[in-house]
Structures are given as C-alpha cells and as structure tokens.
Amino acid sequence: MPIKPLAKPSKLFWALAPVLLLCSSCHTTIPSRDRTVENKFPKVILWAWERPEDLQFLDPKRFGVAFLAQTLELHGDEVVFRPRRQPLKVAPETTLIAVTRIESRKTTGQSASLSAKQRRQLVSLVVRTLNLKHVSAIQIDFDAVTSEREFYRALLSDLRQQLPDNIPLSMTALASFCIGDPWIKGLPVDEAVPMMFRMGTDNHSIRTMLAAGKDFREPLCRRSYGVAADEPVAMKFDASRRLYVFNDRPWTEEDVAPFQ
C-alpha cells in the first residue's frame, strides 16, 4: 500500500513497577497515560526517513513503521511546508506513525518568531497528517534549544487538545533530556523516545551510564528506546519497552532480521 504525501493497581502499573525501581534516583510518580499500550502497538517500530522504502515484507503483528510525513521549517513568523516526496510501501495492516520533523534556526539558519500564529500553523499541519491512510499515531521530531522549549511545550499541549483522545502523541528526545534535564517532565505526550545514537559530546557518558545498568530518570523516557541499526548499545534492554530503530539506508529483510 503506497503512502502518498499530503482502585486495584492496573496491569500497566505492575508492568512498569520493575522499571521504576531500576534507579533509586528516578522519579517515583507513575507516568501519565500511554495510548500506545492501550492501542497494542507492535514492540518494534522502524523509522522510515525521506527515501523510497518497500516494507511490505514486515509482519504487521511484530513491526510498525514511523515514517517521515513532512518537514516543517520555521522562518520568521511563517512555516515552510515540505511534504514527503518518496514512496513508502507497507502491508495494509501495518501500524503507521506519521512523523513531523520541525526545523528552526539551529538547522535552517533563520530566526523564528515562535509566535502563537506560527504555533497554530504547526498544529494545523501536524493534525492534517492523520488524513494519510492508516495513520494510527503522531510523532514530533524537534531538537528544541533552550529558548524554544516553552514554545514546544505549548505546541504539544495544543496538539494533544486537537488530536482525537485515542490517538497517541509521541516525541523524540535527546538522551541528555532524559537523564538530568527536567524540562520534559509533565509534557502531554504518551512517550518521549530517547535517541540513543548520534549523541555527539554526550555519547561516552550516556553509554557508560546505560552499560552500568542505570536508567533514564524521566518516566516518559522509560517507555521506549530509540536506537540505530549501525550503533549497538551495550546494555540490558527492558523487554516491556517499545524499540524504535533508525537505519541510514533503505530497509531490507537482512537489516530487520536482528530485531525479529
């Protein structure tokens, strides 16, 4: 199928309890609602970026696909819309997550106003990706710098209010956000996927922490992992969490085999 542009503790509590006890310095509050669990999303999600992808060989019961649906660039008070232009083929039953990449001055070199008008434009364009066939969730990929965080928080809050109640809202998160930066605490998302690859200057310290058996402090980051097919991570993975996998080339059955 081509995708074209455009009063007793719950079972969830007992599933999360071992994770919450992994690190004595972790927050002890139970995380907010997780619609990906409610909707029984597959345990492995493959990221499909801006390139032709034929993933019809995937078993929809075991794999989902988070595909780049659009890139939104912030220029001044405007939003420049760049839709996906490459074909994506999946089986009709495949769980699809529409990913929106947001780029601001850090990547575009242009100042952004971060105004209410710009936020409304973003919300409208993101919500529109739900009209793509078989999309079951939304994910935002925005490497917000410190000065953009309040804007991003407000954007996610507006999105959550505009999305249907049963639609999961996911975000990617720099791994450093998940270990000592409290700004994402309480965000209205179902998960914050810690990006455990291409970590730059934080690479050594975070890998050392994970290899030592320590966990992310932020509860929203303890629902999933974000890894790359070409960057193995030396740690024991919690089987209850979802695994997102990035590949820097088109996916093949051989590339997928290690994640079966």
PDB file of N, CA and C in Angstrom, residues 196-243:
ATOM      1  N   MET A 196      19.239   7.132  21.422  1.00  0.00           N
ATOM      2  CA  MET A 196      20.472   6.560  21.953  1.00  0.00           C
ATOM      3  C   MET A 196      21.483   6.303  20.832  1.00  0.00           C
ATOM      4  N   PHE A 197      21.598   7.255  19.912  1.00  0.00           N
ATOM      5  CA  PHE A 197      22.554   7.148  18.820  1.00  0.00           C
ATOM      6  C   PHE A 197      22.855   8.552  18.311  1.00  0.00           C
ATOM      7  N   ARG A 198      23.981   8.696  17.627  1.00  0.00           N
ATOM      8  CA  ARG A 198      24.422  10.010  17.125  1.00  0.00           C
ATOM      9  C   ARG A 198      24.350  11.047  18.259  1.00  0.00           C
ATOM     10  N   MET A 199      24.883  10.686  19.438  1.00  0.00           N
ATOM     11  CA  MET A 199      24.708  11.511  20.629  1.00  0.00           C
ATOM     12  C   MET A 199      25.769  12.592  20.806  1.00  0.00           C
ATOM     13  N   GLY A 200      26.729  12.683  19.912  1.00  0.00           N
ATOM     14  CA  GLY A 200      27.705  13.761  19.964  1.00  0.00           C
ATOM     15  C   GLY A 200      28.524  13.753  21.244  1.00  0.00           C
ATOM     16  N   THR A 201      28.653  14.926  21.876  1.00  0.00           N
ATOM     17  CA  THR A 201      29.509  15.059  23.057  1.00  0.00           C
ATOM     18  C   THR A 201      28.996  14.272  24.253  1.00  0.00           C
ATOM     19  N   ASP A 202      27.706  13.925  24.261  1.00  0.00           N
ATOM     20  CA  ASP A 202      27.138  13.160  25.381  1.00  0.00           C
ATOM     21  C   ASP A 202      27.323  11.656  25.212  1.00  0.00           C
ATOM     22  N   ASN A 203      27.864  11.240  24.088  1.00  0.00           N
ATOM     23  CA  ASN A 203      27.902   9.823  23.745  1.00  0.00           C
ATOM     24  C   ASN A 203      28.551   8.962  24.836  1.00  0.00           C
ATOM     25  N   HIS A 204      29.767   9.315  25.238  1.00  0.00           N
ATOM     26  CA  HIS A 204      30.511   8.453  26.177  1.00  0.00           C
ATOM     27  C   HIS A 204      29.815   8.359  27.523  1.00  0.00           C
ATOM     28  N   SER A 205      29.411   9.499  28.093  1.00  0.00           N
ATOM     29  CA  SER A 205      28.818   9.494  29.429  1.00  0.00           C
ATOM     30  C   SER A 205      27.498   8.735  29.464  1.00  0.00           C
ATOM     31  N   ILE A 206      26.682   8.884  28.429  1.00  0.00           N
ATOM     32  CA  ILE A 206      25.389   8.204  28.415  1.00  0.00           C
ATOM     33  C   ILE A 206      25.562   6.707  28.188  1.00  0.00           C
ATOM     34  N   ARG A 207      26.451   6.326  27.301  1.00  0.00           N
ATOM     35  CA  ARG A 207      26.700   4.904  27.070  1.00  0.00           C
ATOM     36  C   ARG A 207      27.279   4.237  28.317  1.00  0.00           C
ATOM     37  N   THR A 208      28.141   4.954  29.029  1.00  0.00           N
ATOM     38  CA  THR A 208      28.708   4.417  30.268  1.00  0.00           C
ATOM     39  C   THR A 208      27.615   4.221  31.308  1.00  0.00           C
ATOM     40  N   MET A 209      26.719   5.196  31.414  1.00  0.00           N
ATOM     41  CA  MET A 209      25.609   5.107  32.357  1.00  0.00           C
ATOM     42  C   MET A 209      24.721   3.908  32.062  1.00  0.00           C
ATOM     43  N   LEU A 210      24.368   3.724  30.790  1.00  0.00           N
ATOM     44  CA  LEU A 210      23.495   2.624  30.406  1.00  0.00           C
ATOM     45  C   LEU A 210      24.179   1.274  30.578  1.00  0.00           C
ATOM     46  N   ALA A 211      25.464   1.208  30.255  1.00  0.00           N
ATOM     47  CA  ALA A 211      26.209  -0.043  30.398  1.00  0.00           C
ATOM     48  C   ALA A 211      26.315  -0.457  31.865  1.00  0.00           C
ATOM     49  N   ALA A 212      26.270   0.531  32.776  1.00  0.00           N
ATOM     50  CA  ALA A 212      26.352   0.252  34.207  1.00  0.00           C
ATOM     51  C   ALA A 212      25.010  -0.188  34.787  1.00  0.00           C
ATOM     52  N   GLY A 213      23.995  -0.258  33.962  1.00  0.00           N
ATOM     53  CA  GLY A 213      22.680  -0.721  34.417  1.00  0.00           C
ATOM     54  C   GLY A 213      21.786   0.368  34.958  1.00  0.00           C
ATOM     55  N   LYS A 214      22.197   1.626  34.815  1.00  0.00           N
ATOM     56  CA  LYS A 214      21.356   2.729  35.283  1.00  0.00           C
ATOM     57  C   LYS A 214      20.297   3.047  34.231  1.00  0.00           C
ATOM     58  N   ASP A 215      19.258   3.746  34.654  1.00  0.00           N
ATOM     59  CA  ASP A 215      18.130   4.011  33.767  1.00  0.00           C
ATOM     60  C   ASP A 215      17.931   5.515  33.603  1.00  0.00           C
ATOM     61  N   PHE A 216      17.111   5.879  32.627  1.00  0.00           N
ATOM     62  CA  PHE A 216      16.747   7.277  32.445  1.00  0.00           C
ATOM     63  C   PHE A 216      15.900   7.747  33.632  1.00  0.00           C
ATOM     64  N   ARG A 217      16.116   8.961  34.080  1.00  0.00           N
ATOM     65  CA  ARG A 217      15.394   9.474  35.236  1.00  0.00           C
ATOM     66  C   ARG A 217      13.961   9.866  34.912  1.00  0.00           C
ATOM     67  N   GLU A 218      13.737  10.365  33.705  1.00  0.00           N
ATOM     68  CA  GLU A 218      12.413  10.852  33.340  1.00  0.00           C
ATOM     69  C   GLU A 218      11.486   9.692  32.968  1.00  0.00           C
ATOM     70  N   PRO A 219      10.341   9.536  33.661  1.00  0.00           N
ATOM     71  CA  PRO A 219       9.425   8.424  33.374  1.00  0.00           C
ATOM     72  C   PRO A 219       8.957   8.356  31.922  1.00  0.00           C
ATOM     73  N   LEU A 220       8.747   9.500  31.279  1.00  0.00           N
ATOM     74  CA  LEU A 220       8.295   9.481  29.884  1.00  0.00           C
ATOM     75  C   LEU A 220       9.331   8.831  28.968  1.00  0.00           C
ATOM     76  N   CYS A 221      10.594   8.823  29.398  1.00  0.00           N
ATOM     77  CA  CYS A 221      11.664   8.213  28.608  1.00  0.00           C
ATOM     78  C   CYS A 221      11.845   6.734  28.911  1.00  0.00           C
ATOM     79  N   ARG A 222      11.025   6.201  29.816  1.00  0.00           N
ATOM     80  CA  ARG A 222      11.170   4.808  30.198  1.00  0.00           C
ATOM     81  C   ARG A 222      10.036   3.955  29.613  1.00  0.00           C
ATOM     82  N   ARG A 223       9.578   4.332  28.452  1.00  0.00           N
ATOM     83  CA  ARG A 223       8.553   3.568  27.753  1.00  0.00           C
ATOM     84  C   ARG A 223       9.063   3.006  26.431  1.00  0.00           C
ATOM     85  N   SER A 224      10.170   3.539  25.945  1.00  0.00           N
ATOM     86  CA  SER A 224      10.685   3.117  24.642  1.00  0.00           C
ATOM     87  C   SER A 224      12.175   3.425  24.557  1.00  0.00           C
ATOM     88  N   TYR A 225      12.792   2.848  23.535  1.00  0.00           N
ATOM     89  CA  TYR A 225      14.198   3.120  23.221  1.00  0.00           C
ATOM     90  C   TYR A 225      14.276   3.555  21.759  1.00  0.00           C
ATOM     91  N   GLY A 226      15.192   4.467  21.471  1.00  0.00           N
ATOM     92  CA  GLY A 226      15.484   4.837  20.100  1.00  0.00           C
ATOM     93  C   GLY A 226      16.918   4.468  19.779  1.00  0.00           C
ATOM     94  N   VAL A 227      17.123   3.531  18.862  1.00  0.00           N
ATOM     95  CA  VAL A 227      18.467   3.053  18.539  1.00  0.00           C
ATOM     96  C   VAL A 227      18.675   3.102  17.024  1.00  0.00           C
ATOM     97  N   ALA A 228      19.925   2.916  16.624  1.00  0.00           N
ATOM     98  CA  ALA A 228      20.262   2.852  15.201  1.00  0.00           C
ATOM     99  C   ALA A 228      20.796   1.466  14.875  1.00  0.00           C
ATOM    100  N   ALA A 229      20.468   0.989  13.691  1.00  0.00           N
ATOM    101  CA  ALA A 229      20.881  -0.354  13.289  1.00  0.00           C
ATOM    102  C   ALA A 229      22.396  -0.501  13.257  1.00  0.00           C
ATOM    103  N   ASP A 230      23.124   0.603  13.037  1.00  0.00           N
ATOM    104  CA  ASP A 230      24.579   0.527  12.916  1.00  0.00           C
ATOM    105  C   ASP A 230      25.314   0.964  14.179  1.00  0.00           C
ATOM    106  N   GLU A 231      24.581   1.175  15.302  1.00  0.00           N
ATOM    107  CA  GLU A 231      25.226   1.595  16.552  1.00  0.00           C
ATOM    108  C   GLU A 231      24.725   0.728  17.715  1.00  0.00           C
ATOM    109  N   PRO A 232      25.303  -0.450  17.916  1.00  0.00           N
ATOM    110  CA  PRO A 232      24.882  -1.300  19.027  1.00  0.00           C
ATOM    111  C   PRO A 232      25.069  -0.584  20.370  1.00  0.00           C
ATOM    112  N   VAL A 233      24.152  -0.838  21.293  1.00  0.00           N
ATOM    113  CA  VAL A 233      24.209  -0.245  22.622  1.00  0.00           C
ATOM    114  C   VAL A 233      24.453  -1.345  23.638  1.00  0.00           C
ATOM    115  N   ALA A 234      25.513  -1.194  24.446  1.00  0.00           N
ATOM    116  CA  ALA A 234      25.868  -2.204  25.444  1.00  0.00           C
ATOM    117  C   ALA A 234      25.037  -1.993  26.703  1.00  0.00           C
ATOM    118  N   MET A 235      23.884  -2.618  26.752  1.00  0.00           N
ATOM    119  CA  MET A 235      23.014  -2.517  27.919  1.00  0.00           C
ATOM    120  C   MET A 235      21.983  -3.636  27.853  1.00  0.00           C
ATOM    121  N   LYS A 236      21.338  -3.883  28.975  1.00  0.00           N
ATOM    122  CA  LYS A 236      20.254  -4.842  29.022  1.00  0.00           C
ATOM    123  C   LYS A 236      18.948  -4.109  28.767  1.00  0.00           C
ATOM    124  N   PHE A 237      18.282  -4.455  27.692  1.00  0.00           N
ATOM    125  CA  PHE A 237      17.046  -3.785  27.315  1.00  0.00           C
ATOM    126  C   PHE A 237      15.868  -4.345  28.107  1.00  0.00           C
ATOM    127  N   ASP A 238      14.988  -3.477  28.524  1.00  0.00           N
ATOM    128  CA  ASP A 238      13.757  -3.868  29.201  1.00  0.00           C
ATOM    129  C   ASP A 238      12.760  -4.329  28.140  1.00  0.00           C
ATOM    130  N   ALA A 239      12.382  -5.582  28.201  1.00  0.00           N
ATOM    131  CA  ALA A 239      11.521  -6.169  27.162  1.00  0.00           C
ATOM    132  C   ALA A 239      10.127  -5.553  27.128  1.00  0.00           C
ATOM    133  N   SER A 240       9.737  -4.845  28.191  1.00  0.00           N
ATOM    134  CA  SER A 240       8.402  -4.251  28.207  1.00  0.00           C
ATOM    135  C   SER A 240       8.335  -2.969  27.379  1.00  0.00           C
ATOM    136  N   ARG A 241       9.482  -2.439  26.983  1.00  0.00           N
ATOM    137  CA  ARG A 241       9.503  -1.161  26.268  1.00  0.00           C
ATOM    138  C   ARG A 241       9.519  -1.347  24.755  1.00  0.00           C
ATOM    139  N   ARG A 242       9.033  -0.357  24.074  1.00  0.00           N
ATOM    140  CA  ARG A 242       8.998  -0.387  22.610  1.00  0.00           C
ATOM    141  C   ARG A 242      10.369   0.021  22.078  1.00  0.00           C
ATOM    142  N   LEU A 243      10.753  -0.560  20.956  1.00  0.00           N
ATOM    143  CA  LEU A 243      12.042  -0.270  20.334  1.00  0.00           C
ATOM    144  C   LEU A 243      11.816   0.421  18.992  1.00  0.00           C
TER     145      LEU A 243
END
